[in-house]
Coordinates of C-alpha atoms and ligand atoms in Angstrom, one line a residue:
X176 CA 196.5 132.3 69.7
X177 CA 199.8 131.9 71.6
X178 CA 197.8 131.1 74.7
X179 CA 195.9 128.4 72.8
X180 CA 199.1 126.8 71.6
X181 CA 200.4 126.8 75.1
X182 CA 197.3 125.2 76.4
X183 CA 197.4 122.5 73.7
X184 CA 201.1 121.8 74.5
X185 CA 200.3 121.6 78.2
X186 CA 197.4 119.1 77.6
X187 CA 199.5 117.0 75.3
X188 CA 202.3 116.8 77.8
X189 CA 199.9 116.0 80.7
X190 CA 198.2 113.2 78.8
X191 CA 201.5 111.7 77.5
X192 CA 203.1 111.7 80.9
X193 CA 200.0 110.2 82.6
X194 CA 200.0 107.4 80.1
X195 CA 203.7 106.8 80.5
X196 CA 203.3 106.8 84.3
X197 CA 200.4 104.3 84.1
X198 CA 202.5 101.9 81.9
X199 CA 205.5 102.3 84.3
X200 CA 203.3 101.6 87.3
X201 CA 201.8 98.6 85.7
X202 CA 205.2 97.2 84.7
X203 CA 206.4 97.9 88.3
X204 CA 203.4 96.2 89.8
X205 CA 203.8 93.0 87.7
X206 CA 207.6 92.9 88.4
X207 CA 208.5 89.7 90.1
X208 CA 205.0 88.4 89.5
X209 CA 204.3 85.3 87.5
X210 CA 202.3 86.5 84.4
X211 CA 199.6 84.3 83.0
X212 CA 200.3 83.0 79.5
X213 CA 198.5 85.3 77.1
X214 CA 198.7 85.0 73.3
X215 CA 199.4 88.1 71.3
X216 CA 196.3 90.3 71.0
X217 CA 194.8 93.0 68.9
X218 CA 194.0 96.5 70.3
X219 CA 190.3 96.8 71.3
X220 CA 189.2 93.4 70.1
X221 CA 191.7 91.6 72.3
X222 CA 191.6 87.9 71.5
X223 CA 188.1 87.8 70.0
X224 CA 189.5 87.3 66.5
X225 CA 191.0 84.0 67.6
X226 CA 187.7 82.5 68.5
X227 CA 185.2 80.9 66.1
X228 CA 181.8 81.5 67.8
X229 CA 180.4 78.3 66.1
X230 CA 183.2 76.2 67.6
X231 CA 184.1 78.1 70.7
X232 CA 185.2 75.2 72.8
X233 CA 187.3 73.9 69.9
X234 CA 189.0 77.3 69.4
X235 CA 189.7 77.4 73.1
X236 CA 191.1 73.9 73.0
X237 CA 193.5 74.9 70.2
X238 CA 194.7 77.9 72.2
X239 CA 195.3 75.8 75.3
X240 CA 197.1 73.2 73.3
X241 CA 199.4 76.0 72.2
X242 CA 199.7 78.2 75.3
X243 CA 198.9 75.8 78.2
X244 CA 196.0 74.7 80.4
X245 CA 195.7 78.1 82.2
X246 CA 195.6 81.1 79.9
X247 CA 194.5 84.7 80.0
X248 CA 192.4 86.0 77.1
X249 CA 191.0 89.5 76.7
X250 CA 187.6 89.0 75.2
X251 CA 187.0 92.6 74.1
X252 CA 187.7 94.5 77.3
X253 CA 187.0 91.6 79.6
X254 CA 189.9 89.6 81.1
X255 CA 189.0 86.0 81.0
X256 CA 190.9 82.9 82.2
X257 CA 190.5 79.6 80.4
X258 CA 191.0 76.4 82.4
X259 CA 191.6 73.2 80.4
X260 CA 193.1 70.7 82.7
X261 CA 191.7 68.5 85.4
X262 CA 194.4 69.3 88.0
X263 CA 193.7 73.0 87.8
X264 CA 190.0 72.4 87.9
X265 CA 190.6 70.2 91.0
X266 CA 192.7 73.0 92.7
X267 CA 189.9 75.5 92.0
X268 CA 186.9 73.4 93.1
X269 CA 188.6 72.0 96.2
X270 CA 190.6 74.9 97.4
X271 CA 189.2 78.1 96.0
X272 CA 185.6 77.3 95.3
X273 CA 184.1 80.4 97.0
X274 CA 186.5 82.7 95.1
X275 CA 185.3 81.2 91.8
X276 CA 181.6 81.0 92.6
X277 CA 180.5 84.3 91.0
X278 CA 178.7 84.7 87.7
X279 CA 179.3 87.6 85.3
X280 CA 176.3 89.9 84.7
X281 CA 175.4 89.1 81.1
X282 CA 172.7 90.8 79.0
X283 CA 170.7 87.7 78.1
X284 CA 170.2 86.2 81.6
X285 CA 169.8 89.6 83.1
X286 CA 166.7 90.2 81.0
X287 CA 165.3 86.7 80.8
X288 CA 165.8 85.8 84.4
X289 CA 164.2 88.9 85.9
X290 CA 167.5 90.7 86.6
X291 CA 169.2 87.4 87.4
X292 CA 166.9 86.6 90.3
X293 CA 166.8 82.8 89.6
X294 CA 169.7 80.5 90.6
X295 CA 171.7 80.0 87.4
X296 CA 173.0 83.5 86.8
X297 CA 172.4 85.0 90.2
X298 CA 175.6 86.6 91.7
X299 CA 177.1 84.6 94.5
X300 CA 175.5 85.8 97.8
X301 CA 172.5 85.5 100.1
X302 CA 169.9 85.7 97.3
X303 CA 171.6 82.9 95.3
X304 CA 172.0 80.8 98.5
X305 CA 168.3 81.0 99.4
X306 CA 167.1 80.5 95.8
X307 CA 169.3 77.4 95.3
X308 CA 168.2 75.9 98.7
X309 CA 164.5 76.2 97.7
X310 CA 165.2 74.7 94.2
X311 CA 167.1 71.8 95.7
X312 CA 164.8 71.1 98.6
X313 CA 161.4 71.9 97.1
X314 CA 161.7 71.3 93.3
X315 CA 164.6 68.9 92.6
X316 CA 164.9 66.7 95.7
X317 CA 165.0 62.9 95.1
X318 CA 161.5 62.6 96.7
X319 CA 160.1 65.3 94.5
X320 CA 161.7 64.0 91.3
X321 CA 160.3 60.5 92.1
X322 CA 156.8 62.1 92.6
X323 CA 156.8 63.1 88.9
X324 CA 157.2 59.5 87.7
X325 CA 153.6 59.2 86.4
X326 CA 154.1 62.2 84.2
X327 CA 157.4 60.8 82.8
X328 CA 155.8 57.4 82.1
X329 CA 152.8 58.9 80.3
X330 CA 155.0 61.2 78.2
X331 CA 157.4 58.4 77.3
X332 CA 154.4 56.4 76.2
X333 CA 153.2 59.3 73.9
X334 CA 156.7 59.8 72.6
X335 CA 157.1 56.1 71.6
X336 CA 153.6 56.1 70.1
X337 CA 154.4 59.2 68.1
X338 CA 157.7 57.7 66.7
X339 CA 155.8 54.5 65.7
X340 CA 153.6 56.5 63.3
X341 CA 156.5 58.2 61.6
X342 CA 158.3 57.0 58.5
X343 CA 161.3 59.1 59.5
X344 CA 161.8 60.2 63.1
X345 CA 163.5 63.5 63.6
X346 CA 165.0 62.7 67.0
X347 CA 166.4 66.2 67.6
X348 CA 162.8 67.6 67.5
X349 CA 161.1 64.7 69.1
X350 CA 163.4 64.6 72.1
X351 CA 163.0 68.3 72.6
X352 CA 159.2 67.9 72.6
X353 CA 159.5 65.1 75.1
X354 CA 161.6 67.1 77.5
X355 CA 159.5 70.2 77.0
X356 CA 156.2 68.3 77.6
X357 CA 157.6 66.7 80.8
X358 CA 158.9 70.0 82.1
X359 CA 155.6 71.7 81.1
X360 CA 153.5 69.2 83.1
X361 CA 155.9 69.1 86.1
X362 CA 156.2 72.9 86.2
X363 CA 152.8 74.2 85.2
X364 CA 150.4 71.3 85.5
X365 CA 148.5 69.3 82.9
X366 CA 146.5 72.1 81.6
X367 CA 149.5 73.8 80.0
X368 CA 150.9 70.6 78.4
X369 CA 148.4 70.7 75.6
X370 CA 149.9 70.6 72.2
X371 CA 152.0 67.5 72.6
X372 CA 153.9 66.6 69.5
X373 CA 153.1 69.4 67.1
X374 CA 149.9 70.7 68.7
X375 CA 149.5 74.5 68.6
X376 CA 150.1 75.3 72.3
X377 CA 153.3 73.2 72.4
X378 CA 154.7 74.7 69.3
X379 CA 154.2 78.2 70.5
X380 CA 156.0 77.5 73.8
X381 CA 158.8 75.7 71.9
X382 CA 159.4 78.8 69.7
X383 CA 159.5 81.0 72.8
X384 CA 161.9 78.6 74.4
X385 CA 164.2 78.4 71.4
X386 CA 164.4 82.1 71.1
X387 CA 165.2 82.6 74.8
X388 CA 167.9 79.8 74.4
X389 CA 169.4 81.7 71.5
X390 CA 169.6 84.9 73.5
X391 CA 171.2 83.1 76.5
X392 CA 174.0 81.7 74.4
X393 CA 174.1 84.6 72.0
X394 CA 176.7 87.3 71.4
X395 CA 175.8 90.7 72.9
X396 CA 178.3 93.5 72.3
X397 CA 177.7 94.8 75.9
X398 CA 179.0 91.4 77.4
X399 CA 182.4 92.1 75.9
X400 CA 182.5 95.9 75.6
X401 CA 180.3 97.2 78.4
X402 CA 180.8 100.8 77.2
X403 CA 179.2 99.9 73.9
X404 CA 175.9 98.7 75.3
X405 CA 174.1 101.1 73.0
X406 CA 175.2 99.0 69.9
X407 CA 172.9 96.1 71.0
X408 CA 170.0 98.5 70.9
X409 CA 171.1 100.0 67.6
X410 CA 171.4 96.6 65.8
X411 CA 168.0 95.5 67.3
X412 CA 169.3 92.7 69.7
X413 CA 168.0 94.5 72.7
X414 CA 164.6 95.0 71.2
X415 CA 164.3 91.4 70.2
X416 CA 165.2 90.1 73.7
X417 CA 162.8 92.5 75.3
X418 CA 160.0 91.3 73.0
X419 CA 160.8 87.7 73.9
X420 CA 160.8 88.5 77.6
X421 CA 157.5 90.3 77.3
X422 CA 155.9 87.2 75.8
X423 CA 157.4 85.0 78.5
X424 CA 156.3 87.3 81.2
X425 CA 152.7 87.5 79.9
X426 CA 152.6 83.7 79.6
X427 CA 153.6 83.3 83.3
X428 CA 151.1 85.9 84.4
X429 CA 148.4 83.8 82.8
X430 CA 149.8 80.6 84.3
X431 CA 149.9 82.1 87.8
X432 CA 146.5 83.7 87.5
X433 CA 145.0 80.4 86.5
X434 CA 146.7 78.6 89.4
X435 CA 145.4 81.1 91.9
X436 CA 141.9 80.9 90.5
X437 CA 142.0 77.1 90.6
X438 CA 143.2 77.2 94.2
X439 CA 140.4 79.5 95.2
X440 CA 137.8 77.3 93.6
X441 CA 139.2 74.3 95.4
X442 CA 139.3 76.1 98.7
X443 CA 135.6 76.9 98.3
X444 CA 134.8 73.3 97.5
X445 CA 136.9 71.6 100.0
X446 CA 138.0 73.6 102.9
X447 CA 139.7 70.9 105.0
X448 CA 141.8 69.9 102.0
X449 CA 143.4 73.3 101.7
X450 CA 144.1 73.3 105.4
X451 CA 146.3 70.3 105.0
X452 CA 148.7 71.4 102.3
X453 CA 151.3 68.7 102.9
X454 CA 148.8 66.0 102.4
X455 CA 148.6 67.0 98.7
X456 CA 152.3 67.6 98.3
X457 CA 152.8 65.0 95.7
X458 CA 150.0 66.4 93.5
X459 CA 151.5 69.8 93.4
X460 CA 153.1 71.2 90.3
X461 CA 156.0 73.6 90.6
X462 CA 153.7 76.7 90.3
X463 CA 151.6 75.4 93.3
X464 CA 154.8 74.9 95.3
X465 CA 156.3 78.2 94.5
X466 CA 153.0 80.1 95.1
X467 CA 152.7 78.4 98.5
X468 CA 156.3 79.5 99.4
X469 CA 155.7 82.9 97.9
X470 CA 152.8 83.5 100.4
X471 CA 155.2 82.7 103.3
X472 CA 158.0 84.9 101.9
X473 CA 155.6 87.9 101.4
X474 CA 155.2 87.9 105.2
X475 CA 158.7 87.0 106.3
X476 CA 160.7 88.4 103.4
X477 CA 163.6 86.8 101.5
X478 CA 163.7 84.9 98.2
X479 CA 160.3 84.4 96.5
X480 CA 158.8 87.5 98.2
X481 CA 158.4 89.0 94.7
X482 CA 156.3 87.3 92.0
X483 CA 159.3 88.0 89.6
X484 CA 161.3 85.4 91.5
X485 CA 158.6 82.8 91.0
X486 CA 158.6 83.5 87.2
X487 CA 162.4 83.5 87.0
X488 CA 162.6 80.1 88.6
X489 CA 159.9 78.7 86.3
X490 CA 161.5 80.0 83.1
X491 CA 164.9 78.7 84.4
X492 CA 163.5 75.2 84.8
X493 CA 162.5 75.2 81.2
X494 CA 165.7 76.7 79.9
X495 CA 168.0 74.5 82.1
X496 CA 166.2 71.2 81.7
X497 CA 164.8 70.8 78.2
X498 CA 167.7 71.7 75.9
X499 CA 170.3 69.8 77.9
X500 CA 168.3 66.6 78.3
X501 CA 167.3 66.6 74.7
X502 CA 170.8 67.2 73.5
X503 CA 172.1 64.3 75.7
X504 CA 169.6 61.9 74.2
X505 CA 170.2 63.0 70.6
X506 CA 174.0 62.8 70.9
X507 CA 173.8 59.4 72.5
X508 CA 171.6 58.1 69.7
X509 CA 174.0 59.6 67.2
X510 CA 177.0 57.8 68.8
X511 CA 175.0 54.5 68.9
X512 CA 174.2 54.8 65.2
X513 CA 177.9 55.3 64.5
X514 CA 178.9 52.4 66.8
X515 CA 176.5 49.5 65.9
X516 CA 178.3 47.0 68.1
X517 CA 177.7 49.1 71.1
X518 CA 174.0 49.5 70.1
X519 CA 173.6 45.8 69.8
X520 CA 175.2 45.1 73.1
X521 CA 172.9 47.7 74.7
X522 CA 169.8 46.1 73.1
X523 CA 170.9 42.7 74.4
X524 CA 171.0 44.2 77.9
X525 CA 167.5 45.6 77.5
X526 CA 166.2 42.3 76.1
X527 CA 167.7 40.4 79.1
X528 CA 166.2 42.9 81.6
X529 CA 162.7 42.5 80.1
X530 CA 162.9 38.8 79.3
X531 CA 162.5 39.8 75.7
X532 CA 159.0 41.3 76.3
X533 CA 158.8 44.1 73.7
X534 CA 155.0 44.5 74.3
X535 CA 155.6 46.8 77.2
X536 CA 157.7 49.8 78.0
X537 CA 160.7 49.8 80.3
X538 CA 159.8 51.1 83.8
X539 CA 161.8 53.4 85.9
X540 CA 162.4 50.8 88.6
X541 CA 164.2 48.7 85.9
X542 CA 166.8 51.3 85.1
X543 CA 169.0 50.0 88.0
X544 CA 169.3 46.7 86.1
X545 CA 170.9 48.5 83.1
X546 CA 174.6 49.2 83.9
X547 CA 175.7 49.2 80.3
X548 CA 173.1 51.9 79.5
X549 CA 174.7 54.1 82.2
X550 CA 178.2 53.5 80.8
X551 CA 176.9 54.4 77.3
X552 CA 175.4 57.7 78.5
X553 CA 178.6 58.6 80.5
X554 CA 180.7 57.9 77.5
X555 CA 178.5 60.0 75.3
X556 CA 178.7 62.9 77.8
X557 CA 182.4 62.5 78.0
X558 CA 183.0 62.7 74.3
X559 CA 180.3 65.4 73.7
X560 CA 179.5 67.2 77.0
X561 CA 176.2 68.9 76.4
X562 CA 177.5 72.1 78.2
X563 CA 181.1 72.0 77.1
X564 CA 182.2 75.3 78.8
X565 CA 180.0 75.0 81.9
X566 CA 178.3 78.4 82.5
X567 CA 180.7 81.3 82.8
X568 CA 182.1 81.9 86.3
X569 CA 183.6 85.0 87.8
X570 CA 186.0 85.4 90.7
X571 CA 184.5 87.3 93.6
X572 CA 187.9 87.8 95.4
X573 CA 191.5 87.6 94.3
X574 CA 193.4 84.4 94.7
X575 CA 196.4 82.4 93.5
X576 CA 196.2 79.5 91.2
X577 CA 199.3 77.5 90.2
X578 CA 201.3 80.5 91.5
X579 CA 199.5 83.0 89.3
X580 CA 197.6 85.9 90.8
X581 CA 194.0 86.0 89.6
X582 CA 192.3 89.3 90.5
X583 CA 188.7 89.6 91.6
X584 CA 186.1 90.1 88.8
X585 CA 188.0 88.0 86.3
X586 CA 185.7 86.0 84.1
X587 CA 186.4 82.2 84.1
X588 CA 185.7 79.6 81.5
X589 CA 186.1 75.9 82.3
X590 CA 186.7 74.0 79.0
X591 CA 185.5 70.6 80.3
X592 CA 185.4 69.3 76.8
X593 CA 189.1 69.8 76.6
X594 CA 189.5 67.9 79.9
X595 CA 187.2 65.0 79.0
X596 CA 189.2 64.3 75.8
X597 CA 192.6 65.0 77.3
X598 CA 195.0 62.2 76.0
X599 CA 197.0 62.5 79.2
X600 CA 194.1 61.1 81.1
X601 CA 191.9 59.2 78.7
X602 CA 193.2 56.3 76.6
X603 CA 192.0 56.7 72.9
X604 CA 190.0 59.8 74.0
X605 CA 188.3 60.3 70.7
X606 CA 186.9 56.7 70.4
X607 CA 183.5 55.9 71.7
X608 CA 184.2 53.1 74.3
X609 CA 181.6 52.8 77.0
X610 CA 183.5 49.9 78.5
X611 CA 186.1 52.3 79.8
X612 CA 183.5 53.1 82.6
X613 CA 183.0 49.4 83.4
X614 CA 184.0 48.8 87.1
X615 CA 185.2 52.4 87.2
X616 CA 184.3 54.7 90.0
X617 CA 184.4 57.8 87.8
X618 CA 181.0 59.5 87.9
X619 CA 179.5 62.9 86.9
X620 CA 178.6 64.0 90.4
X621 CA 181.5 66.6 90.5
X622 CA 184.1 64.7 92.5
X623 CA 186.0 63.3 89.5
X624 CA 187.7 66.3 87.9
X625 CA 188.5 64.6 84.6
X626 CA 184.8 64.2 83.9
X627 CA 182.6 67.2 84.8
X628 CA 179.5 67.4 82.5
X629 CA 177.5 68.9 85.4
X630 CA 180.3 71.1 86.8
X631 CA 181.5 70.8 90.4
X632 CA 181.6 72.8 93.6
X633 CA 178.9 75.3 94.8
X634 CA 177.7 76.1 91.3
X635 CA 177.3 72.5 90.2
X636 CA 174.1 71.6 88.4
X637 CA 171.3 70.8 90.9
X638 CA 169.2 69.1 88.2
X639 CA 171.2 65.8 87.8
X640 CA 168.6 63.5 89.2
X641 CA 165.8 65.2 87.3
X642 CA 167.7 65.0 84.0
X643 CA 169.2 61.6 84.2
X644 CA 166.0 59.7 84.8
X645 CA 164.5 61.3 81.7
X646 CA 167.6 60.6 79.6
X647 CA 167.9 57.0 80.8
X648 CA 164.2 56.2 80.4
X649 CA 164.0 57.8 76.9
X650 CA 167.1 56.0 75.6
X651 CA 166.1 52.6 77.2
X652 CA 162.7 52.7 75.5
X653 CA 164.0 54.0 72.2
X654 CA 166.3 51.0 72.0
X655 CA 163.9 48.5 73.6
X656 CA 160.9 49.4 71.3
X657 CA 162.7 50.0 67.9
X658 CA 165.4 48.9 65.6
X659 CA 167.2 51.9 64.1
X660 CA 168.5 52.5 60.6
X661 CA 169.5 55.3 58.3
X662 CA 166.9 56.7 55.8
X663 CA 167.2 55.3 52.2
X664 CA 170.3 56.2 50.4
X665 CA 172.3 57.2 53.5
X666 CA 174.7 55.4 55.7
X667 CA 176.0 56.2 59.2
X668 CA 179.2 57.9 57.8
X669 CA 176.8 60.5 56.4
X670 CA 175.7 61.6 59.9
X671 CA 177.0 65.1 60.3
X672 CA 178.7 65.7 63.7
X673 CA 178.8 69.5 63.5
X674 CA 177.6 71.4 66.5
X675 CA 175.4 74.4 66.9
X676 CA 176.3 77.6 68.7
X677 CA 174.9 78.1 72.2
X678 CA 175.4 77.3 75.9
X679 CA 174.2 73.8 75.1
X680 CA 175.8 72.0 72.2
X681 CA 173.2 70.6 69.8
X682 CA 173.7 68.6 66.7
X683 CA 173.7 71.2 63.9
X684 CA 171.8 68.9 61.5
X685 CA 168.8 67.2 62.9
X686 CA 169.2 63.5 63.6
X687 CA 166.7 61.8 61.3
X688 CA 166.4 58.0 61.5
X689 CA 164.1 55.2 60.5
X690 CA 162.5 53.4 63.5
X691 CA 161.3 49.9 62.9
X692 CA 158.9 48.9 65.8
X693 CA 159.8 45.6 67.5
X694 CA 156.2 44.8 68.5
Ligands
HEM989 C1 171.6 66.5 80.9 C2 171.1 67.5 81.5 C3 171.9 68.7 82.2 C4 173.2 69.0 82.0 C5 174.3 68.4 81.2 C6 173.4 70.2 82.9 C7 174.6 70.8 83.0 C8 174.8 71.9 83.8 C9 176.0 72.6 83.9 C10 177.3 72.3 83.2 C11 175.8 73.7 84.8 C12 176.8 74.8 85.1 C13 177.7 74.4 86.2 C14 178.8 75.5 86.5 O1 178.7 76.6 85.9 O2 179.7 75.2 87.2 C15 174.5 73.6 85.2 C16 173.9 74.5 86.1 C17 172.6 74.5 86.5 N1 171.7 73.6 86.1 FE1 172.0 72.0 84.9 N2 172.2 70.5 83.5 C18 171.3 69.6 83.1 C19 170.0 69.5 83.5 C20 169.4 70.4 84.4 C21 168.0 70.3 84.9 C22 167.1 69.2 84.5 C23 167.8 71.3 85.8 C24 166.6 71.7 86.5 C25 165.4 71.4 86.3 C26 169.1 72.1 85.8 C27 169.3 73.2 86.6 C28 170.5 73.9 86.7 C29 170.7 75.1 87.5 C30 169.6 75.8 88.3 C31 172.0 75.5 87.3 C32 172.7 76.7 88.0 C33 173.4 76.2 89.3 C34 174.0 77.4 90.0 O3 174.5 78.4 89.4 O4 174.0 77.4 91.3 N3 170.0 71.5 85.0 N4 173.9 72.5 84.6

């Protein structure tokens, strides 16, 4: 008994002195160092209780207004820095871009992107470099994006025709169908684009996509408390994401199998055609391109040597392109409804560019003649950036920012919404004033740090060209073909501006409007 008491006392003293030593060492280590501003936090939860998951970027904005543009938060057990000023963003992207080019390993992307083997959530390194190079050169180059023009034109035609037949147009849903149909045809070929607006095939894929998007932006316990990974399984989250992934995987197995079968059939029919792959480059969909590169990689190794890489890139194209483009079109239409003078001015520009011919659609080659349209879209993306916190970054090495030491493996959130409505930079930041971009050189290509809707540096969005032509073409034709008004009994003040939770910010309530055809 005495022996037990002694052992207990010994253990207690040992634990207590270890803890005391650890605190002392930590205090000593940070002595003389500039400590990052860090609000008071709760044990275990850290600062999670300060964040409203439905308005994450707004909660972070309030915290940075109170504690400064560079703050440290503990999100569960994960140290995370929040950047909310353009000069800190500039310092990072111009001087420490490599250090900030990592991505944290998160549950959703890890599962849905085949262990992060696509570009978006791949850790910084050789795999990411190869994957990004292929995506930029083979799938999203200017030439390739141009080659998809016929698909875009046909889909815009269907989109406008569908709206003409509706008494009330739900633009949130319709724009998502438009983006989804375009990506479907570009990525998988015409066969998989069946379904269109409400058809069965399309609806099934939309549901799968929506579910995956929810998981990508969703809250997994493991992402904040890695030791509690089992909780996600216990509450059923893990099971649901696995089911979603299984369906995605099966779908792509079918798509790939059909492409290989088609290729074989064509080879039998037309031998010389298959010998000259480049000659049919423009007809290829993304699956054709990726399978062709896969064959090479199987021999030489590297990215795309596994079929999982092919599938990851395909699903990433859907997840990265559809939601963001649709949200941008919907928010811009929302802003235009709330600002009728701007809408009128834009419709005048369209009328002038087409000589008042409303019998035909606006063509892609005419978009260059529409500078006000570009200003309107920029202003919409400034006031409501579709991806307001970029994607989470992670430091891959330690560095100093503004005199503060930032250790490696720190999670980093750029609150670009806070930057693009910063009153120190923007005059009347909360007003929708597209004219502020008139004659201004400020662009979204990642060089103007006060306006970063696509990010900046190595991890900047590679899909800008792909997205912007869809957004511009859709908006130009929506405003060229129709006059817009609110459904009976409603006025524009009734439009709810609340946002939905997720990586991409959507309008919480669908935007439902009356479209009066002009022809
Ligand atoms: C309006 C439409 C779009 C917006 C607003 C948007 C925005 C963004 C943002 C903010 C990021 C994160 C940048 C960062 O973390 O620093 C990103 C990354 C990315 N986007 Fe986009 N995006 C759009 C369309 C597209 C399209 C159409 C594609 C491809 C088809 C695409 C593919 C990607 C990829 C692959 C990444 C990851 C880049 C990397 O980690 O290296 N995006 N995008």
